[in-house]
PDB file of C-alpha atoms and ligand atoms in Angstrom:
ATOM      1  CA  UNK A  39     -65.741  35.107  13.528  1.00 96.00           C
ATOM      2  CA  UNK A  40     -69.547  35.355  13.459  1.00 96.00           C
ATOM      3  CA  UNK A  41     -71.592  32.387  12.290  1.00 98.00           C
ATOM      4  CA  UNK A  42     -75.315  32.801  11.719  1.00 98.00           C
ATOM      5  CA  UNK A  43     -77.156  29.506  11.534  1.00 98.00           C
ATOM      6  CA  UNK A  44     -80.571  29.376  10.044  1.00 98.00           C
ATOM      7  CA  UNK A  45     -82.583  26.274  10.928  1.00 98.00           C
ATOM      8  CA  UNK A  46     -85.975  24.932  11.927  1.00 98.00           C
ATOM      9  CA  UNK A  47     -84.374  23.146  14.905  1.00 98.00           C
ATOM     10  CA  UNK A  48     -82.226  25.540  16.968  1.00 98.00           C
ATOM     11  CA  UNK A  49     -82.388  23.008  19.873  1.00 98.00           C
ATOM     12  CA  UNK A  50     -80.495  20.516  17.733  1.00 98.00           C
ATOM     13  CA  UNK A  51     -77.369  22.671  18.175  1.00 98.00           C
ATOM     14  CA  UNK A  52     -77.502  23.273  21.896  1.00 97.00           C
ATOM     15  CA  UNK A  53     -75.530  20.304  23.165  1.00 98.00           C
ATOM     16  CA  UNK A  54     -72.821  20.086  20.416  1.00 98.00           C
ATOM     17  CA  UNK A  55     -72.080  23.776  20.893  1.00 98.00           C
ATOM     18  CA  UNK A  56     -71.826  23.323  24.619  1.00 98.00           C
ATOM     19  CA  UNK A  57     -68.985  20.791  24.842  1.00 97.00           C
ATOM     20  CA  UNK A  58     -65.301  20.609  24.248  1.00 96.00           C
ATOM     21  CA  UNK A  59     -63.572  22.814  21.645  1.00 95.00           C
ATOM     22  CA  UNK A  60     -66.610  24.561  20.372  1.00 97.00           C
ATOM     23  CA  UNK A  61     -67.711  25.490  23.885  1.00 97.00           C
ATOM     24  CA  UNK A  62     -64.290  26.967  24.621  1.00 96.00           C
ATOM     25  CA  UNK A  63     -64.170  28.790  21.299  1.00 96.00           C
ATOM     26  CA  UNK A  64     -67.520  30.375  22.017  1.00 98.00           C
ATOM     27  CA  UNK A  65     -66.746  31.180  25.666  1.00 97.00           C
ATOM     28  CA  UNK A  66     -63.417  32.855  24.708  1.00 96.00           C
ATOM     29  CA  UNK A  67     -65.127  34.897  21.977  1.00 97.00           C
ATOM     30  CA  UNK A  68     -63.181  33.424  19.160  1.00 97.00           C
ATOM     31  CA  UNK A  69     -66.399  32.316  17.561  1.00 98.00           C
ATOM     32  CA  UNK A  70     -69.857  33.742  17.994  1.00 98.00           C
ATOM     33  CA  UNK A  71     -72.790  31.636  16.906  1.00 98.00           C
ATOM     34  CA  UNK A  72     -76.311  32.946  16.512  1.00 98.00           C
ATOM     35  CA  UNK A  73     -79.175  30.492  15.841  1.00 98.00           C
ATOM     36  CA  UNK A  74     -82.145  31.712  13.915  1.00 98.00           C
ATOM     37  CA  UNK A  75     -85.414  29.751  13.623  1.00 98.00           C
ATOM     38  CA  UNK A  76     -86.986  30.586  10.315  1.00 98.00           C
ATOM     39  CA  UNK A  77     -90.313  29.082  11.442  1.00 98.00           C
ATOM     40  CA  UNK A  78     -90.755  32.313  13.454  1.00 98.00           C
ATOM     41  CA  UNK A  79     -90.949  34.195  10.109  1.00 98.00           C
ATOM     42  CA  UNK A  80     -93.852  32.139   8.766  1.00 98.00           C
ATOM     43  CA  UNK A  81     -96.963  34.071   7.941  1.00 98.00           C
ATOM     44  CA  UNK A  82     -98.880  30.874   7.404  1.00 90.00           C
ATOM     45  CA  UNK A  83    -101.572  29.400   9.645  1.00 88.00           C
ATOM     46  CA  UNK A  84     -99.956  27.567  12.601  1.00 96.00           C
ATOM     47  CA  UNK A  85     -96.534  28.918  11.499  1.00 97.00           C
ATOM     48  CA  UNK A  86     -96.509  26.492   8.597  1.00 97.00           C
ATOM     49  CA  UNK A  87     -93.072  26.213   6.767  1.00 97.00           C
ATOM     50  CA  UNK A  88     -93.696  23.355   4.394  1.00 97.00           C
ATOM     51  CA  UNK A  89     -96.184  22.126   1.824  1.00 97.00           C
ATOM     52  CA  UNK A  90     -96.737  19.213  -0.524  1.00 97.00           C
ATOM     53  CA  UNK A  91     -94.661  19.191  -3.734  1.00 97.00           C
ATOM     54  CA  UNK A  92     -96.160  20.314  -7.018  1.00 98.00           C
ATOM     55  CA  UNK A  93     -96.321  17.298  -9.279  1.00 98.00           C
ATOM     56  CA  UNK A  94     -97.043  15.001  -6.384  1.00 97.00           C
ATOM     57  CA  UNK A  95     -94.732  12.600  -4.579  1.00 95.00           C
ATOM     58  CA  UNK A  96     -93.799  11.824  -0.964  1.00 94.00           C
ATOM     59  CA  UNK A  97     -92.436  14.308   1.554  1.00 95.00           C
ATOM     60  CA  UNK A  98     -92.877  18.001   2.051  1.00 97.00           C
ATOM     61  CA  UNK A  99     -91.065  20.906   0.510  1.00 97.00           C
ATOM     62  CA  UNK A 100     -89.935  23.994   2.473  1.00 98.00           C
ATOM     63  CA  UNK A 101     -91.858  27.037   1.326  1.00 98.00           C
ATOM     64  CA  UNK A 102     -90.036  30.213   0.188  1.00 98.00           C
ATOM     65  CA  UNK A 103     -91.795  32.837   2.332  1.00 98.00           C
ATOM     66  CA  UNK A 104     -90.343  32.021   5.800  1.00 98.00           C
ATOM     67  CA  UNK A 105     -86.812  31.393   4.730  1.00 98.00           C
ATOM     68  CA  UNK A 106     -86.689  34.330   2.346  1.00 98.00           C
ATOM     69  CA  UNK A 107     -88.046  36.750   5.014  1.00 98.00           C
ATOM     70  CA  UNK A 108     -85.609  35.345   7.561  1.00 98.00           C
ATOM     71  CA  UNK A 109     -82.700  35.726   5.154  1.00 97.00           C
ATOM     72  CA  UNK A 110     -83.633  39.190   4.006  1.00 96.00           C
ATOM     73  CA  UNK A 111     -84.030  40.419   7.603  1.00 96.00           C
ATOM     74  CA  UNK A 112     -80.688  38.961   8.632  1.00 96.00           C
ATOM     75  CA  UNK A 113     -78.822  40.219   5.532  1.00 94.00           C
ATOM     76  CA  UNK A 114     -80.298  43.636   5.952  1.00 92.00           C
ATOM     77  CA  UNK A 115     -79.361  43.763   9.626  1.00 92.00           C
ATOM     78  CA  UNK A 116     -75.882  42.377   9.313  1.00 92.00           C
ATOM     79  CA  UNK A 117     -74.738  43.498   5.841  1.00 87.00           C
ATOM     80  CA  UNK A 118     -77.091  46.025   4.285  1.00 79.00           C
ATOM     81  CA  UNK A 119     -77.139  43.697   1.199  1.00 69.00           C
ATOM     82  CA  UNK A 120     -73.391  43.899   0.787  1.00 78.00           C
ATOM     83  CA  UNK A 121     -72.906  40.178  -0.019  1.00 78.00           C
ATOM     84  CA  UNK A 122     -69.178  40.664  -0.321  1.00 84.00           C
ATOM     85  CA  UNK A 123     -68.975  40.811   3.499  1.00 85.00           C
ATOM     86  CA  UNK A 124     -70.233  37.252   4.032  1.00 92.00           C
ATOM     87  CA  UNK A 125     -70.337  33.744   2.689  1.00 95.00           C
ATOM     88  CA  UNK A 126     -73.859  32.507   2.239  1.00 97.00           C
ATOM     89  CA  UNK A 127     -73.831  28.754   2.468  1.00 98.00           C
ATOM     90  CA  UNK A 128     -76.704  26.286   1.894  1.00 98.00           C
ATOM     91  CA  UNK A 129     -76.195  22.726   3.184  1.00 98.00           C
ATOM     92  CA  UNK A 130     -77.563  20.341   0.637  1.00 97.00           C
ATOM     93  CA  UNK A 131     -76.785  17.051  -1.099  1.00 96.00           C
ATOM     94  CA  UNK A 132     -76.539  19.050  -4.316  1.00 95.00           C
ATOM     95  CA  UNK A 133     -73.520  20.961  -3.098  1.00 97.00           C
ATOM     96  CA  UNK A 134     -69.760  20.636  -3.644  1.00 98.00           C
ATOM     97  CA  UNK A 135     -68.254  18.125  -1.276  1.00 98.00           C
ATOM     98  CA  UNK A 136     -66.807  19.764   1.804  1.00 98.00           C
ATOM     99  CA  UNK A 137     -63.099  19.172   2.559  1.00 95.00           C
ATOM    100  CA  UNK A 138     -60.211  20.450   4.615  1.00 93.00           C
ATOM    101  CA  UNK A 139     -59.297  23.063   2.008  1.00 92.00           C
ATOM    102  CA  UNK A 140     -62.817  24.662   2.172  1.00 96.00           C
ATOM    103  CA  UNK A 141     -62.663  24.542   5.970  1.00 96.00           C
ATOM    104  CA  UNK A 142     -59.441  26.452   5.977  1.00 93.00           C
ATOM    105  CA  UNK A 143     -60.679  29.024   3.547  1.00 95.00           C
ATOM    106  CA  UNK A 144     -63.908  29.575   5.475  1.00 97.00           C
ATOM    107  CA  UNK A 145     -61.975  29.969   8.758  1.00 95.00           C
ATOM    108  CA  UNK A 146     -60.468  33.215   7.322  1.00 95.00           C
ATOM    109  CA  UNK A 147     -63.861  34.838   6.953  1.00 96.00           C
ATOM    110  CA  UNK A 148     -65.289  37.296   9.441  1.00 95.00           C
ATOM    111  CA  UNK A 149     -68.875  36.247   8.915  1.00 96.00           C
ATOM    112  CA  UNK A 150     -70.674  33.238   7.401  1.00 97.00           C
ATOM    113  CA  UNK A 151     -74.290  32.358   7.187  1.00 98.00           C
ATOM    114  CA  UNK A 152     -75.188  28.597   7.167  1.00 98.00           C
ATOM    115  CA  UNK A 153     -78.656  27.575   6.068  1.00 98.00           C
ATOM    116  CA  UNK A 154     -79.960  24.120   7.040  1.00 98.00           C
ATOM    117  CA  UNK A 155     -82.911  22.701   5.192  1.00 94.00           C
ATOM    118  CA  UNK A 156     -85.114  19.771   6.347  1.00 91.00           C
ATOM    119  CA  UNK A 157     -87.630  17.321   4.876  1.00 84.00           C
ATOM    120  CA  UNK A 158     -87.328  17.211   1.125  1.00 89.00           C
ATOM    121  CA  UNK A 159     -85.390  20.454   1.096  1.00 95.00           C
ATOM    122  CA  UNK A 160     -86.306  23.985  -0.002  1.00 98.00           C
ATOM    123  CA  UNK A 161     -88.390  25.075  -2.922  1.00 98.00           C
ATOM    124  CA  UNK A 162     -85.696  25.061  -5.656  1.00 97.00           C
ATOM    125  CA  UNK A 163     -86.250  28.720  -6.472  1.00 98.00           C
ATOM    126  CA  UNK A 164     -84.429  29.632  -3.282  1.00 98.00           C
ATOM    127  CA  UNK A 165     -81.005  29.363  -4.960  1.00 97.00           C
ATOM    128  CA  UNK A 166     -82.138  31.793  -7.654  1.00 98.00           C
ATOM    129  CA  UNK A 167     -82.987  34.476  -5.066  1.00 98.00           C
ATOM    130  CA  UNK A 168     -79.656  34.531  -3.080  1.00 97.00           C
ATOM    131  CA  UNK A 169     -76.023  33.977  -4.109  1.00 96.00           C
ATOM    132  CA  UNK A 170     -75.613  30.697  -2.196  1.00 97.00           C
ATOM    133  CA  UNK A 171     -72.576  28.461  -2.211  1.00 98.00           C
ATOM    134  CA  UNK A 172     -73.988  24.972  -1.896  1.00 98.00           C
ATOM    135  CA  UNK A 173     -72.075  22.520   0.288  1.00 98.00           C
ATOM    136  CA  UNK A 174     -72.615  18.734   0.837  1.00 98.00           C
ATOM    137  CA  UNK A 175     -70.674  16.883   3.532  1.00 98.00           C
ATOM    138  CA  UNK A 176     -70.767  13.674   1.507  1.00 98.00           C
ATOM    139  CA  UNK A 177     -72.659  11.349  -0.814  1.00 97.00           C
ATOM    140  CA  UNK A 178     -75.354  10.256   1.573  1.00 97.00           C
ATOM    141  CA  UNK A 179     -78.714  11.667   2.574  1.00 96.00           C
ATOM    142  CA  UNK A 180     -79.348  13.207   5.984  1.00 97.00           C
ATOM    143  CA  UNK A 181     -82.787  14.293   7.238  1.00 95.00           C
ATOM    144  CA  UNK A 182     -81.629  17.854   7.112  1.00 96.00           C
ATOM    145  CA  UNK A 183     -78.689  20.204   7.053  1.00 98.00           C
ATOM    146  CA  UNK A 184     -78.295  20.480  10.835  1.00 98.00           C
ATOM    147  CA  UNK A 185     -75.663  17.770  11.295  1.00 98.00           C
ATOM    148  CA  UNK A 186     -73.944  18.897   8.148  1.00 98.00           C
ATOM    149  CA  UNK A 187     -73.746  22.473   9.388  1.00 98.00           C
ATOM    150  CA  UNK A 188     -72.229  21.288  12.784  1.00 98.00           C
ATOM    151  CA  UNK A 189     -69.575  19.385  10.776  1.00 98.00           C
ATOM    152  CA  UNK A 190     -68.746  22.611   8.934  1.00 98.00           C
ATOM    153  CA  UNK A 191     -68.708  24.668  12.123  1.00 98.00           C
ATOM    154  CA  UNK A 192     -66.448  22.280  13.994  1.00 97.00           C
ATOM    155  CA  UNK A 193     -63.958  21.901  11.143  1.00 97.00           C
ATOM    156  CA  UNK A 194     -63.817  25.712  10.649  1.00 96.00           C
ATOM    157  CA  UNK A 195     -63.453  26.372  14.348  1.00 96.00           C
ATOM    158  CA  UNK A 196     -60.368  24.090  14.587  1.00 94.00           C
ATOM    159  CA  UNK A 197     -58.652  26.294  12.016  1.00 93.00           C
ATOM    160  CA  UNK A 198     -59.140  29.558  13.795  1.00 94.00           C
ATOM    161  CA  UNK A 199     -55.928  30.629  15.489  1.00 91.00           C
ATOM    162  CA  UNK A 200     -56.238  30.222  19.271  1.00 92.00           C
ATOM    163  CA  UNK A 201     -59.069  27.671  19.222  1.00 93.00           C
ATOM    164  CA  UNK A 202     -56.836  24.649  19.614  1.00 91.00           C
ATOM    165  CA  UNK A 203     -54.466  24.986  22.637  1.00 80.00           C
ATOM    166  CA  UNK A 204     -51.363  24.069  20.646  1.00 69.00           C
ATOM    167  CA  UNK A 205     -51.196  25.767  17.264  1.00 66.00           C
ATOM    168  CA  UNK A 206     -49.056  22.904  15.989  1.00 62.00           C
ATOM    169  CA  UNK A 207     -51.841  20.385  16.524  1.00 62.00           C
ATOM    170  CA  UNK A 208     -53.912  22.130  13.823  1.00 60.00           C
ATOM    171  CA  UNK A 209     -50.922  22.242  11.542  1.00 60.00           C
ATOM    172  CA  UNK A 210     -49.878  18.609  11.779  1.00 55.00           C
ATOM    173  CA  UNK A 211     -53.182  16.810  11.363  1.00 67.00           C
ATOM    174  CA  UNK A 212     -54.758  14.746   8.691  1.00 72.00           C
ATOM    175  CA  UNK A 213     -55.351  16.055   5.177  1.00 79.00           C
ATOM    176  CA  UNK A 214     -52.809  18.870   5.338  1.00 71.00           C
ATOM    177  CA  UNK A 215     -50.553  18.437   2.311  1.00 78.00           C
ATOM    178  CA  UNK A 216     -52.959  15.639   1.265  1.00 84.00           C
ATOM    179  CA  UNK A 217     -51.679  13.174   3.810  1.00 92.00           C
ATOM    180  CA  UNK A 218     -53.206  11.283   6.740  1.00 94.00           C
ATOM    181  CA  UNK A 219     -51.822  12.035  10.167  1.00 92.00           C
ATOM    182  CA  UNK A 220     -49.078   9.695  11.493  1.00 93.00           C
ATOM    183  CA  UNK A 221     -50.004   7.023  14.023  1.00 95.00           C
ATOM    184  CA  UNK A 222     -49.855   8.071  17.754  1.00 95.00           C
ATOM    185  CA  UNK A 223     -49.123   6.185  20.889  1.00 98.00           C
ATOM    186  CA  UNK A 224     -49.186   6.814  24.627  1.00 97.00           C
ATOM    187  CA  UNK A 225     -48.375   4.843  27.792  1.00 97.00           C
ATOM    188  CA  UNK A 226     -47.792   1.961  28.361  1.00 98.00           C
ATOM    189  CA  UNK A 227     -44.978   1.280  25.996  1.00 98.00           C
ATOM    190  CA  UNK A 228     -46.005  -2.365  25.793  1.00 98.00           C
ATOM    191  CA  UNK A 229     -49.674  -3.374  25.762  1.00 98.00           C
ATOM    192  CA  UNK A 230     -50.299  -7.129  25.438  1.00 98.00           C
ATOM    193  CA  UNK A 231     -47.079  -7.455  23.471  1.00 98.00           C
ATOM    194  CA  UNK A 232     -47.981  -4.502  21.127  1.00 98.00           C
ATOM    195  CA  UNK A 233     -44.965  -2.178  21.390  1.00 98.00           C
ATOM    196  CA  UNK A 234     -44.552   1.496  20.824  1.00 98.00           C
ATOM    197  CA  UNK A 235     -41.816   2.098  18.195  1.00 98.00           C
ATOM    198  CA  UNK A 236     -38.381   2.662  19.849  1.00 98.00           C
ATOM    199  CA  UNK A 237     -37.676   5.808  17.874  1.00 98.00           C
ATOM    200  CA  UNK A 238     -40.652   7.651  19.547  1.00 98.00           C
ATOM    201  CA  UNK A 239     -39.189   6.815  22.966  1.00 98.00           C
ATOM    202  CA  UNK A 240     -35.649   7.854  22.138  1.00 97.00           C
ATOM    203  CA  UNK A 241     -36.083  11.656  22.404  1.00 96.00           C
ATOM    204  CA  UNK A 242     -34.335  12.446  19.112  1.00 98.00           C
ATOM    205  CA  UNK A 243     -36.729  14.966  17.538  1.00 98.00           C
ATOM    206  CA  UNK A 244     -35.148  14.905  14.083  1.00 98.00           C
ATOM    207  CA  UNK A 245     -35.527  11.165  13.953  1.00 98.00           C
ATOM    208  CA  UNK A 246     -39.071  11.317  15.344  1.00 98.00           C
ATOM    209  CA  UNK A 247     -40.082  13.874  12.711  1.00 95.00           C
ATOM    210  CA  UNK A 248     -38.592  11.733   9.951  1.00 96.00           C
ATOM    211  CA  UNK A 249     -40.394   8.587  11.362  1.00 97.00           C
ATOM    212  CA  UNK A 250     -43.704  10.557  11.518  1.00 96.00           C
ATOM    213  CA  UNK A 251     -43.502  11.798   7.981  1.00 95.00           C
ATOM    214  CA  UNK A 252     -42.717   8.275   6.702  1.00 96.00           C
ATOM    215  CA  UNK A 253     -45.523   6.834   8.777  1.00 96.00           C
ATOM    216  CA  UNK A 254     -47.906   9.406   7.577  1.00 95.00           C
ATOM    217  CA  UNK A 255     -47.046   8.602   3.909  1.00 96.00           C
ATOM    218  CA  UNK A 256     -47.097   4.832   4.487  1.00 96.00           C
ATOM    219  CA  UNK A 257     -50.541   5.149   6.093  1.00 96.00           C
ATOM    220  CA  UNK A 258     -51.888   7.290   3.303  1.00 96.00           C
ATOM    221  CA  UNK A 259     -50.598   4.903   0.645  1.00 96.00           C
ATOM    222  CA  UNK A 260     -52.145   1.947   2.459  1.00 96.00           C
ATOM    223  CA  UNK A 261     -55.462   3.442   3.595  1.00 96.00           C
ATOM    224  CA  UNK A 262     -56.250   6.409   1.360  1.00 95.00           C
ATOM    225  CA  UNK A 263     -54.230   6.243  -1.828  1.00 94.00           C
ATOM    226  CA  UNK A 264     -56.916   8.398  -3.413  1.00 93.00           C
ATOM    227  CA  UNK A 265     -55.557  11.333  -1.338  1.00 91.00           C
ATOM    228  CA  UNK A 266     -52.098  11.237  -2.706  1.00 91.00           C
ATOM    229  CA  UNK A 267     -51.507  14.116  -5.030  1.00 84.00           C
ATOM    230  CA  UNK A 268     -47.995  14.704  -6.108  1.00 79.00           C
ATOM    231  CA  UNK A 269     -48.716  18.475  -6.678  1.00 83.00           C
ATOM    232  CA  UNK A 270     -49.179  18.875  -2.931  1.00 83.00           C
ATOM    233  CA  UNK A 271     -46.011  16.975  -1.921  1.00 88.00           C
ATOM    234  CA  UNK A 272     -42.571  18.481  -1.530  1.00 89.00           C
ATOM    235  CA  UNK A 273     -39.531  16.876  -3.011  1.00 91.00           C
ATOM    236  CA  UNK A 274     -38.663  14.986   0.194  1.00 92.00           C
ATOM    237  CA  UNK A 275     -42.137  13.543   0.604  1.00 92.00           C
ATOM    238  CA  UNK A 276     -42.406  12.556  -2.990  1.00 92.00           C
ATOM    239  CA  UNK A 277     -39.067  10.620  -2.663  1.00 94.00           C
ATOM    240  CA  UNK A 278     -40.468   8.780   0.372  1.00 95.00           C
ATOM    241  CA  UNK A 279     -43.707   7.957  -1.527  1.00 94.00           C
ATOM    242  CA  UNK A 280     -41.655   6.454  -4.383  1.00 94.00           C
ATOM    243  CA  UNK A 281     -39.511   4.442  -1.926  1.00 95.00           C
ATOM    244  CA  UNK A 282     -42.555   3.039  -0.085  1.00 95.00           C
ATOM    245  CA  UNK A 283     -44.405   2.259  -3.257  1.00 92.00           C
ATOM    246  CA  UNK A 284     -41.338   0.301  -4.434  1.00 93.00           C
ATOM    247  CA  UNK A 285     -41.188  -1.565  -1.110  1.00 92.00           C
ATOM    248  CA  UNK A 286     -44.790  -2.515  -1.480  1.00 88.00           C
ATOM    249  CA  UNK A 287     -44.453  -3.821  -5.073  1.00 87.00           C
TER     250      UNK A 287
HETATM  251  N1  ADE B 347     -78.714  17.696   3.773  1.00 62.78           N
HETATM  252  C1  ADE B 347     -79.092  16.356   3.558  1.00 62.78           C
HETATM  253  N2  ADE B 347     -78.043  15.564   3.315  1.00 62.78           N
HETATM  254  C2  ADE B 347     -76.974  16.376   3.291  1.00 62.78           C
HETATM  255  C3  ADE B 347     -75.573  16.205   3.003  1.00 62.78           C
HETATM  256  N3  ADE B 347     -75.090  15.055   2.720  1.00 62.78           N
HETATM  257  N4  ADE B 347     -74.757  17.303   3.138  1.00 62.78           N
HETATM  258  C4  ADE B 347     -75.287  18.542   3.403  1.00 62.78           C
HETATM  259  N5  ADE B 347     -76.542  18.761   3.632  1.00 62.78           N
HETATM  260  C5  ADE B 347     -77.386  17.722   3.591  1.00 62.78           C
END
């Protein structure tokens, strides 16, 4: 998968892309990431990219010329204007909230373009010029889309087959089927009187799977009841949900 990232701060990405899973995904060629600094497209004096907002007010607004020229050059080079071959994504508070389902869908694409704004964001006409999907990573304001685009990149990368060593670890984790992941434990079996459940030490994998499913449902009911959606649960899980809810009554 090829990810083009358009930003004013390419250096922001250097260290996150150079550690752990993203580093390996890039080194093994499962993901290719190209950073593009749209400041280099500015035709303004001193490579200016922002200006004060019409109507007054604090902050600066990103001008259209540098980002539009950057996008047009990239789209022309990569796609010859065939937008069907990419997903053009703008990171912004205005966007649809990012979630695991979107991460999974994006991980099936061959190419995506992520555009990170900064300051007070882009001149609003930008979204009339290109067929953007707008994505927010949550209801809070960041100084720019850089951290948000890294969140998107990391969650997509984890879904690409081969990126995580064990394919089952991607499958089993939180949010799949709308449930949190089960609790996990490692050695020692007793830490200051806090014990690892016996079933996990018994080696019976059928019982372990059952315990984990129950635990995952119990945890979701307790911590994130908002996630529970009966449409996503199979019959067995729904039965456990009903049992645990009854227990908790
Ligand atoms: N830019 C600023 N805040 C953001 C957010 N919450 N999500 C995506 N992009 C942003």
